[in-house]
Amino acid sequence: MKKAIFSTLLLLSCSFVMQAQESFLTLVPTPAGYAESIREDIYIRPSRATASSSNRGEELDKAIDGDMSTIYHSSYNGMYGPVTLDFFFDNQAIEQLDYIVYNPRTSGSNGNFKEIEVQYSIKDDDVAPFKYRDYDFGGSSMPSIIFFDEPLRDVDQIRIIVKSGAGEGGRQFASCAEMQFYRKNPNNFDYATLFTDPSCSELKPDVTLDNIKQETNDFFRKLALDIYRDYYEPEFRVQEYQAYPEPTTLAQINKIARYGILDNPTGIYATRGEDIIVLVGNTDFFPSLAILTPGGRGERSVFSLRKGVNKIHAPHDGLMYILFHTLTGKEPPVKINIVTGTVNGYFDRDKHTANDWQRLLAQATFPYFDLKGKYAMMCFETAAYRDYCPNNGLEVIKSYDDLVYWEQEFQGMVKYNTLNQTRMVLLTGVMAPGVAAYASDYWTVYGSGSQEDLLDLSKLKSISSTVGGGAWMPAHEIGHVNQTRPGLKWLGMTEVTNNILSQYITIKWGVRSRLNDENIGGGKNRYQAATEEIVKAELPHNQHGDVFFKLVPFWQLKLYMMDVLDKEDFYKDVYQKVRTNPDPVKSAKGSTLDGMCQLEFVKIVCEVSELDMTEFFTDWGFLRPVSLTVSDYATNPFIVKQEDIDAVKAEIAAMNLPKPPVPAGKHIYEITDKNWQEFRP
């Protein structure tokens, strides 16, 4: 009897395998052949391109060379008026042009299009180019699509007038990696024959097996057959992806670097050379697909998506993400079915449990794995998760959610409703020699050797006499992203003011203060040495070379204002003033912009605290004249003139503020993490 049951099960198993191998992609070892039946839209390459402004070596022909790594860039002197980009289709029979894809540069953001005007001209028509429509791409780093309401026929020229673009230093630029022109393929598959919507993830209720077998397109016949037989596994392949606001918007409001763009992981990875078939459901928007190669320096390839069928040739291995950024982030989610690629899974704090963590981590086959929280997004080595947090991934992402939220809360982004709407991204990557981690727009990156300290919670929140706990590194790098600039990131402060947040986070987690407990030699801590070498030596604050010495007065403000005087919102309000006040400018009296930022900070502290803090800032050298050259990732002059110091002191005196209450015989520059209670008035 047992033998008969076993034989029956074996036959059923063999039957299942045979059906599967006649069936669909997820169960067939070599699905690439099916993807060949997908009809791609027809690319139309311009014969030539000219620009009214270009930088030498970055002319407009770089935007039609088929290479995303080369770019067109307008003159580095900036835009002094609109830049005109002309794309010609000489001697080509352009029967139909349906849409244009603008691909911004793949690294950096200078020149990303903002306001543009699109024009076109018709072959054998002497009339100047007709205006089609105005657009505003907002300086986004995501590809943008221009769909024509009606196809353009016999077009021989497209003109794009760039009226504004992203820039630095008050200048604007125009740049482009590739400008692509397409005609829809007339032989495209009609989803409505079998499926309920363009995502092709559900069959119409009346579809029969005979209907499916009659479909001539191999790919969609196989897909429909798998769905019909319930072989298709949609957990990660079919998802609704949320819209998010472009992080540039809040970066400008908060005067910080951009937060992340990887909020929509797919849980699927691409293999180099593989055809990735992405089926996008009904939507009026144009999300993008990013293929990210973890382990590098944030390299990514980004491809624009449109409703219906998208076929992408993967240029490299990598995890895939949907980039869906709009002006408001409140648009309806878009349903997307990623049919090819390999499922790796990801963990999402909002929809998975602690038990799911172990299941998903065990099933992952790619070297890297995504961990998604409410405020943080992590992509570390799969093996590192298995080694350092095999059972508690949920607790790990909760800890990083706390870290990211607390830094923003400390800076007043919660109080003033400017909390970033996209996540802070932490990646592991290859570091340059001597670099352990770095921060940039869109992510912070950490060397693979740091993963134990970052993923093992006993190390992340451990007490250490040298680094303030394992959390110092991520709090420091995330602090770089959160630095308000230029108001609290003036020259010489790049590795200083971010550590206000490092100190705050580590102490909040119960780690001993680095300033108080780190022995720097001679039995001295940072407080003692900084007081001797800056305050007692009457040294201008920015003239000292030790970033931790320069951190001391910023942290003492926290101890005195927030802990001693119970002004809990002190730094929240200071950061808000820095965000909302006009950026300082170079003084006519000779102080540099950075010098004026330092003086502006002094004034803001007095305004927010409603106390005359000039004595404290004089002690710490903020109100001492100085003229020196500072090396801070760039070398520039830092000048504070006595005339500007006198002017700021006069403004503060005019406020008629009281002196800070301090017990007799004490000075605020003496306050530390251990003695602050002695300063209560």
PDB file of N, CA, C and O in Angstrom, residues 502-554:
ATOM      1  N   SER A 502      26.291  62.697  15.881  1.00  0.00           N
ATOM      2  CA  SER A 502      26.945  61.454  16.321  1.00  0.00           C
ATOM      3  C   SER A 502      26.964  61.382  17.844  1.00  0.00           C
ATOM      4  O   SER A 502      26.658  60.340  18.445  1.00  0.00           O
ATOM      5  N   GLN A 503      27.330  62.489  18.464  1.00  0.00           N
ATOM      6  CA  GLN A 503      27.387  62.551  19.922  1.00  0.00           C
ATOM      7  C   GLN A 503      25.988  62.340  20.513  1.00  0.00           C
ATOM      8  O   GLN A 503      25.812  61.603  21.490  1.00  0.00           O
ATOM      9  N   TYR A 504      25.005  62.963  19.898  1.00  0.00           N
ATOM     10  CA  TYR A 504      23.629  62.860  20.394  1.00  0.00           C
ATOM     11  C   TYR A 504      23.120  61.418  20.327  1.00  0.00           C
ATOM     12  O   TYR A 504      22.555  60.896  21.296  1.00  0.00           O
ATOM     13  N   ILE A 505      23.314  60.757  19.168  1.00  0.00           N
ATOM     14  CA  ILE A 505      22.796  59.406  18.978  1.00  0.00           C
ATOM     15  C   ILE A 505      23.469  58.417  19.921  1.00  0.00           C
ATOM     16  O   ILE A 505      22.802  57.606  20.581  1.00  0.00           O
ATOM     17  N   THR A 506      24.787  58.454  20.000  1.00  0.00           N
ATOM     18  CA  THR A 506      25.485  57.466  20.824  1.00  0.00           C
ATOM     19  C   THR A 506      25.142  57.626  22.303  1.00  0.00           C
ATOM     20  O   THR A 506      24.922  56.633  23.007  1.00  0.00           O
ATOM     21  N   ILE A 507      25.054  58.841  22.765  1.00  0.00           N
ATOM     22  CA  ILE A 507      24.692  59.056  24.173  1.00  0.00           C
ATOM     23  C   ILE A 507      23.239  58.643  24.416  1.00  0.00           C
ATOM     24  O   ILE A 507      22.906  58.075  25.464  1.00  0.00           O
ATOM     25  N   LYS A 508      22.376  58.881  23.456  1.00  0.00           N
ATOM     26  CA  LYS A 508      20.969  58.480  23.598  1.00  0.00           C
ATOM     27  C   LYS A 508      20.847  56.961  23.729  1.00  0.00           C
ATOM     28  O   LYS A 508      19.946  56.448  24.384  1.00  0.00           O
ATOM     29  N   TRP A 509      21.784  56.240  23.110  1.00  0.00           N
ATOM     30  CA  TRP A 509      21.804  54.786  23.224  1.00  0.00           C
ATOM     31  C   TRP A 509      22.596  54.298  24.439  1.00  0.00           C
ATOM     32  O   TRP A 509      22.867  53.111  24.579  1.00  0.00           O
ATOM     33  N   GLY A 510      23.008  55.222  25.307  1.00  0.00           N
ATOM     34  CA  GLY A 510      23.651  54.831  26.550  1.00  0.00           C
ATOM     35  C   GLY A 510      25.143  54.668  26.492  1.00  0.00           C
ATOM     36  O   GLY A 510      25.760  54.152  27.430  1.00  0.00           O
ATOM     37  N   VAL A 511      25.749  55.105  25.392  1.00  0.00           N
ATOM     38  CA  VAL A 511      27.203  55.008  25.260  1.00  0.00           C
ATOM     39  C   VAL A 511      27.836  56.203  25.961  1.00  0.00           C
ATOM     40  O   VAL A 511      27.305  57.308  25.940  1.00  0.00           O
ATOM     41  N   ARG A 512      28.996  55.999  26.583  1.00  0.00           N
ATOM     42  CA  ARG A 512      29.676  57.098  27.249  1.00  0.00           C
ATOM     43  C   ARG A 512      30.094  58.170  26.241  1.00  0.00           C
ATOM     44  O   ARG A 512      30.423  57.873  25.093  1.00  0.00           O
ATOM     45  N   SER A 513      30.110  59.401  26.688  1.00  0.00           N
ATOM     46  CA  SER A 513      30.452  60.523  25.819  1.00  0.00           C
ATOM     47  C   SER A 513      31.877  60.419  25.313  1.00  0.00           C
ATOM     48  O   SER A 513      32.826  60.266  26.097  1.00  0.00           O
ATOM     49  N   ARG A 514      32.027  60.539  24.010  1.00  0.00           N
ATOM     50  CA  ARG A 514      33.371  60.505  23.428  1.00  0.00           C
ATOM     51  C   ARG A 514      34.201  61.702  23.880  1.00  0.00           C
ATOM     52  O   ARG A 514      35.399  61.591  24.107  1.00  0.00           O
ATOM     53  N   LEU A 515      33.570  62.854  24.003  1.00  0.00           N
ATOM     54  CA  LEU A 515      34.300  64.051  24.425  1.00  0.00           C
ATOM     55  C   LEU A 515      34.778  63.931  25.865  1.00  0.00           C
ATOM     56  O   LEU A 515      35.836  64.438  26.227  1.00  0.00           O
ATOM     57  N   ASN A 516      33.986  63.224  26.664  1.00  0.00           N
ATOM     58  CA  ASN A 516      34.293  63.148  28.091  1.00  0.00           C
ATOM     59  C   ASN A 516      35.230  61.991  28.430  1.00  0.00           C
ATOM     60  O   ASN A 516      36.105  62.118  29.294  1.00  0.00           O
ATOM     61  N   ASP A 517      35.061  60.853  27.758  1.00  0.00           N
ATOM     62  CA  ASP A 517      35.725  59.633  28.199  1.00  0.00           C
ATOM     63  C   ASP A 517      36.876  59.182  27.313  1.00  0.00           C
ATOM     64  O   ASP A 517      37.567  58.229  27.658  1.00  0.00           O
ATOM     65  N   GLU A 518      37.081  59.822  26.186  1.00  0.00           N
ATOM     66  CA  GLU A 518      38.172  59.414  25.316  1.00  0.00           C
ATOM     67  C   GLU A 518      39.476  60.057  25.788  1.00  0.00           C
ATOM     68  O   GLU A 518      39.619  61.279  25.766  1.00  0.00           O
ATOM     69  N   ASN A 519      40.412  59.234  26.214  1.00  0.00           N
ATOM     70  CA  ASN A 519      41.708  59.719  26.687  1.00  0.00           C
ATOM     71  C   ASN A 519      42.598  59.988  25.486  1.00  0.00           C
ATOM     72  O   ASN A 519      42.945  59.081  24.733  1.00  0.00           O
ATOM     73  N   ILE A 520      42.979  61.254  25.307  1.00  0.00           N
ATOM     74  CA  ILE A 520      43.776  61.602  24.128  1.00  0.00           C
ATOM     75  C   ILE A 520      45.256  61.769  24.468  1.00  0.00           C
ATOM     76  O   ILE A 520      46.034  62.272  23.653  1.00  0.00           O
ATOM     77  N   GLY A 521      45.630  61.343  25.667  1.00  0.00           N
ATOM     78  CA  GLY A 521      47.031  61.430  26.072  1.00  0.00           C
ATOM     79  C   GLY A 521      47.229  62.397  27.218  1.00  0.00           C
ATOM     80  O   GLY A 521      46.520  63.409  27.334  1.00  0.00           O
ATOM     81  N   GLY A 522      48.157  62.084  28.088  1.00  0.00           N
ATOM     82  CA  GLY A 522      48.441  62.949  29.222  1.00  0.00           C
ATOM     83  C   GLY A 522      47.330  62.975  30.246  1.00  0.00           C
ATOM     84  O   GLY A 522      47.254  63.914  31.046  1.00  0.00           O
ATOM     85  N   GLY A 523      46.453  61.966  30.199  1.00  0.00           N
ATOM     86  CA  GLY A 523      45.346  61.913  31.143  1.00  0.00           C
ATOM     87  C   GLY A 523      44.242  62.908  30.862  1.00  0.00           C
ATOM     88  O   GLY A 523      43.369  63.134  31.704  1.00  0.00           O
ATOM     89  N   LYS A 524      44.245  63.525  29.675  1.00  0.00           N
ATOM     90  CA  LYS A 524      43.247  64.547  29.339  1.00  0.00           C
ATOM     91  C   LYS A 524      42.167  63.980  28.423  1.00  0.00           C
ATOM     92  O   LYS A 524      42.427  63.096  27.600  1.00  0.00           O
ATOM     93  N   ASN A 525      40.956  64.529  28.577  1.00  0.00           N
ATOM     94  CA  ASN A 525      39.901  64.227  27.614  1.00  0.00           C
ATOM     95  C   ASN A 525      39.757  65.411  26.654  1.00  0.00           C
ATOM     96  O   ASN A 525      40.488  66.397  26.732  1.00  0.00           O
ATOM     97  N   ARG A 526      38.804  65.308  25.745  1.00  0.00           N
ATOM     98  CA  ARG A 526      38.638  66.352  24.724  1.00  0.00           C
ATOM     99  C   ARG A 526      38.251  67.697  25.341  1.00  0.00           C
ATOM    100  O   ARG A 526      38.707  68.753  24.889  1.00  0.00           O
ATOM    101  N   TYR A 527      37.383  67.671  26.330  1.00  0.00           N
ATOM    102  CA  TYR A 527      36.981  68.920  26.970  1.00  0.00           C
ATOM    103  C   TYR A 527      38.198  69.665  27.519  1.00  0.00           C
ATOM    104  O   TYR A 527      38.374  70.870  27.290  1.00  0.00           O
ATOM    105  N   GLN A 528      39.013  68.943  28.274  1.00  0.00           N
ATOM    106  CA  GLN A 528      40.159  69.582  28.923  1.00  0.00           C
ATOM    107  C   GLN A 528      41.153  70.127  27.903  1.00  0.00           C
ATOM    108  O   GLN A 528      41.608  71.275  28.007  1.00  0.00           O
ATOM    109  N   ALA A 529      41.479  69.309  26.911  1.00  0.00           N
ATOM    110  CA  ALA A 529      42.468  69.725  25.921  1.00  0.00           C
ATOM    111  C   ALA A 529      41.947  70.878  25.072  1.00  0.00           C
ATOM    112  O   ALA A 529      42.681  71.830  24.767  1.00  0.00           O
ATOM    113  N   ALA A 530      40.668  70.814  24.685  1.00  0.00           N
ATOM    114  CA  ALA A 530      40.099  71.883  23.864  1.00  0.00           C
ATOM    115  C   ALA A 530      40.068  73.196  24.629  1.00  0.00           C
ATOM    116  O   ALA A 530      40.358  74.271  24.072  1.00  0.00           O
ATOM    117  N   THR A 531      39.725  73.144  25.911  1.00  0.00           N
ATOM    118  CA  THR A 531      39.702  74.362  26.728  1.00  0.00           C
ATOM    119  C   THR A 531      41.092  74.984  26.819  1.00  0.00           C
ATOM    120  O   THR A 531      41.257  76.205  26.698  1.00  0.00           O
ATOM    121  N   GLU A 532      42.099  74.149  27.004  1.00  0.00           N
ATOM    122  CA  GLU A 532      43.462  74.664  27.106  1.00  0.00           C
ATOM    123  C   GLU A 532      43.936  75.272  25.785  1.00  0.00           C
ATOM    124  O   GLU A 532      44.544  76.346  25.759  1.00  0.00           O
ATOM    125  N   GLU A 533      43.652  74.569  24.676  1.00  0.00           N
ATOM    126  CA  GLU A 533      44.263  74.942  23.399  1.00  0.00           C
ATOM    127  C   GLU A 533      43.454  75.973  22.609  1.00  0.00           C
ATOM    128  O   GLU A 533      43.975  76.558  21.656  1.00  0.00           O
ATOM    129  N   ILE A 534      42.189  76.177  22.976  1.00  0.00           N
ATOM    130  CA  ILE A 534      41.398  77.200  22.276  1.00  0.00           C
ATOM    131  C   ILE A 534      41.018  78.330  23.227  1.00  0.00           C
ATOM    132  O   ILE A 534      41.375  79.490  23.012  1.00  0.00           O
ATOM    133  N   VAL A 535      40.310  77.995  24.315  1.00  0.00           N
ATOM    134  CA  VAL A 535      39.821  79.039  25.225  1.00  0.00           C
ATOM    135  C   VAL A 535      40.991  79.737  25.927  1.00  0.00           C
ATOM    136  O   VAL A 535      41.137  80.964  25.830  1.00  0.00           O
ATOM    137  N   LYS A 536      41.810  78.972  26.627  1.00  0.00           N
ATOM    138  CA  LYS A 536      42.906  79.572  27.394  1.00  0.00           C
ATOM    139  C   LYS A 536      43.963  80.195  26.484  1.00  0.00           C
ATOM    140  O   LYS A 536      44.588  81.201  26.845  1.00  0.00           O
ATOM    141  N   ALA A 537      44.139  79.609  25.303  1.00  0.00           N
ATOM    142  CA  ALA A 537      45.132  80.144  24.363  1.00  0.00           C
ATOM    143  C   ALA A 537      44.584  81.313  23.555  1.00  0.00           C
ATOM    144  O   ALA A 537      45.316  81.911  22.762  1.00  0.00           O
ATOM    145  N   GLU A 538      43.289  81.647  23.751  1.00  0.00           N
ATOM    146  CA  GLU A 538      42.628  82.730  23.021  1.00  0.00           C
ATOM    147  C   GLU A 538      42.811  82.570  21.506  1.00  0.00           C
ATOM    148  O   GLU A 538      43.096  83.513  20.773  1.00  0.00           O
ATOM    149  N   LEU A 539      42.586  81.330  21.061  1.00  0.00           N
ATOM    150  CA  LEU A 539      42.753  80.983  19.647  1.00  0.00           C
ATOM    151  C   LEU A 539      41.429  81.148  18.908  1.00  0.00           C
ATOM    152  O   LEU A 539      40.370  80.778  19.438  1.00  0.00           O
ATOM    153  N   PRO A 540      41.419  81.697  17.697  1.00  0.00           N
ATOM    154  CA  PRO A 540      40.192  81.669  16.899  1.00  0.00           C
ATOM    155  C   PRO A 540      39.714  80.225  16.726  1.00  0.00           C
ATOM    156  O   PRO A 540      40.532  79.319  16.465  1.00  0.00           O
ATOM    157  N   HIS A 541      38.433  80.002  16.881  1.00  0.00           N
ATOM    158  CA  HIS A 541      37.869  78.654  16.898  1.00  0.00           C
ATOM    159  C   HIS A 541      38.288  77.823  15.692  1.00  0.00           C
ATOM    160  O   HIS A 541      38.723  76.673  15.812  1.00  0.00           O
ATOM    161  N   ASN A 542      38.176  78.378  14.510  1.00  0.00           N
ATOM    162  CA  ASN A 542      38.424  77.609  13.289  1.00  0.00           C
ATOM    163  C   ASN A 542      39.903  77.437  12.994  1.00  0.00           C
ATOM    164  O   ASN A 542      40.278  76.767  12.032  1.00  0.00           O
ATOM    165  N   GLN A 543      40.749  78.029  13.817  1.00  0.00           N
ATOM    166  CA  GLN A 543      42.185  77.913  13.572  1.00  0.00           C
ATOM    167  C   GLN A 543      42.744  76.603  14.109  1.00  0.00           C
ATOM    168  O   GLN A 543      43.805  76.158  13.684  1.00  0.00           O
ATOM    169  N   HIS A 544      42.006  75.974  15.021  1.00  0.00           N
ATOM    170  CA  HIS A 544      42.485  74.701  15.559  1.00  0.00           C
ATOM    171  C   HIS A 544      42.214  73.585  14.554  1.00  0.00           C
ATOM    172  O   HIS A 544      41.197  73.586  13.858  1.00  0.00           O
ATOM    173  N   GLY A 545      43.097  72.597  14.494  1.00  0.00           N
ATOM    174  CA  GLY A 545      42.979  71.548  13.491  1.00  0.00           C
ATOM    175  C   GLY A 545      42.208  70.323  13.924  1.00  0.00           C
ATOM    176  O   GLY A 545      41.840  69.502  13.086  1.00  0.00           O
ATOM    177  N   ASP A 546      41.937  70.171  15.220  1.00  0.00           N
ATOM    178  CA  ASP A 546      41.272  68.961  15.709  1.00  0.00           C
ATOM    179  C   ASP A 546      39.754  69.142  15.636  1.00  0.00           C
ATOM    180  O   ASP A 546      39.186  70.024  16.285  1.00  0.00           O
ATOM    181  N   VAL A 547      39.096  68.266  14.879  1.00  0.00           N
ATOM    182  CA  VAL A 547      37.650  68.421  14.673  1.00  0.00           C
ATOM    183  C   VAL A 547      36.869  68.178  15.959  1.00  0.00           C
ATOM    184  O   VAL A 547      35.787  68.743  16.143  1.00  0.00           O
ATOM    185  N   PHE A 548      37.400  67.355  16.860  1.00  0.00           N
ATOM    186  CA  PHE A 548      36.694  67.094  18.112  1.00  0.00           C
ATOM    187  C   PHE A 548      36.842  68.262  19.078  1.00  0.00           C
ATOM    188  O   PHE A 548      35.924  68.556  19.846  1.00  0.00           O
ATOM    189  N   PHE A 549      37.979  68.934  19.047  1.00  0.00           N
ATOM    190  CA  PHE A 549      38.125  70.139  19.855  1.00  0.00           C
ATOM    191  C   PHE A 549      37.101  71.178  19.386  1.00  0.00           C
ATOM    192  O   PHE A 549      36.469  71.860  20.203  1.00  0.00           O
ATOM    193  N   LYS A 550      36.958  71.298  18.087  1.00  0.00           N
ATOM    194  CA  LYS A 550      36.017  72.294  17.552  1.00  0.00           C
ATOM    195  C   LYS A 550      34.557  71.896  17.797  1.00  0.00           C
ATOM    196  O   LYS A 550      33.669  72.751  17.796  1.00  0.00           O
ATOM    197  N   LEU A 551      34.322  70.614  18.050  1.00  0.00           N
ATOM    198  CA  LEU A 551      32.964  70.147  18.359  1.00  0.00           C
ATOM    199  C   LEU A 551      32.517  70.574  19.750  1.00  0.00           C
ATOM    200  O   LEU A 551      31.318  70.772  19.991  1.00  0.00           O
ATOM    201  N   VAL A 552      33.453  70.708  20.675  1.00  0.00           N
ATOM    202  CA  VAL A 552      33.117  70.909  22.085  1.00  0.00           C
ATOM    203  C   VAL A 552      32.114  72.040  22.317  1.00  0.00           C
ATOM    204  O   VAL A 552      31.090  71.843  22.995  1.00  0.00           O
ATOM    205  N   PRO A 553      32.320  73.272  21.800  1.00  0.00           N
ATOM    206  CA  PRO A 553      31.347  74.327  22.108  1.00  0.00           C
ATOM    207  C   PRO A 553      29.943  74.035  21.569  1.00  0.00           C
ATOM    208  O   PRO A 553      28.948  74.431  22.196  1.00  0.00           O
ATOM    209  N   PHE A 554      29.838  73.350  20.442  1.00  0.00           N
ATOM    210  CA  PHE A 554      28.517  73.010  19.908  1.00  0.00           C
ATOM    211  C   PHE A 554      27.789  72.062  20.855  1.00  0.00           C
ATOM    212  O   PHE A 554      26.578  72.191  21.079  1.00  0.00           O
TER     213      PHE A 554
END
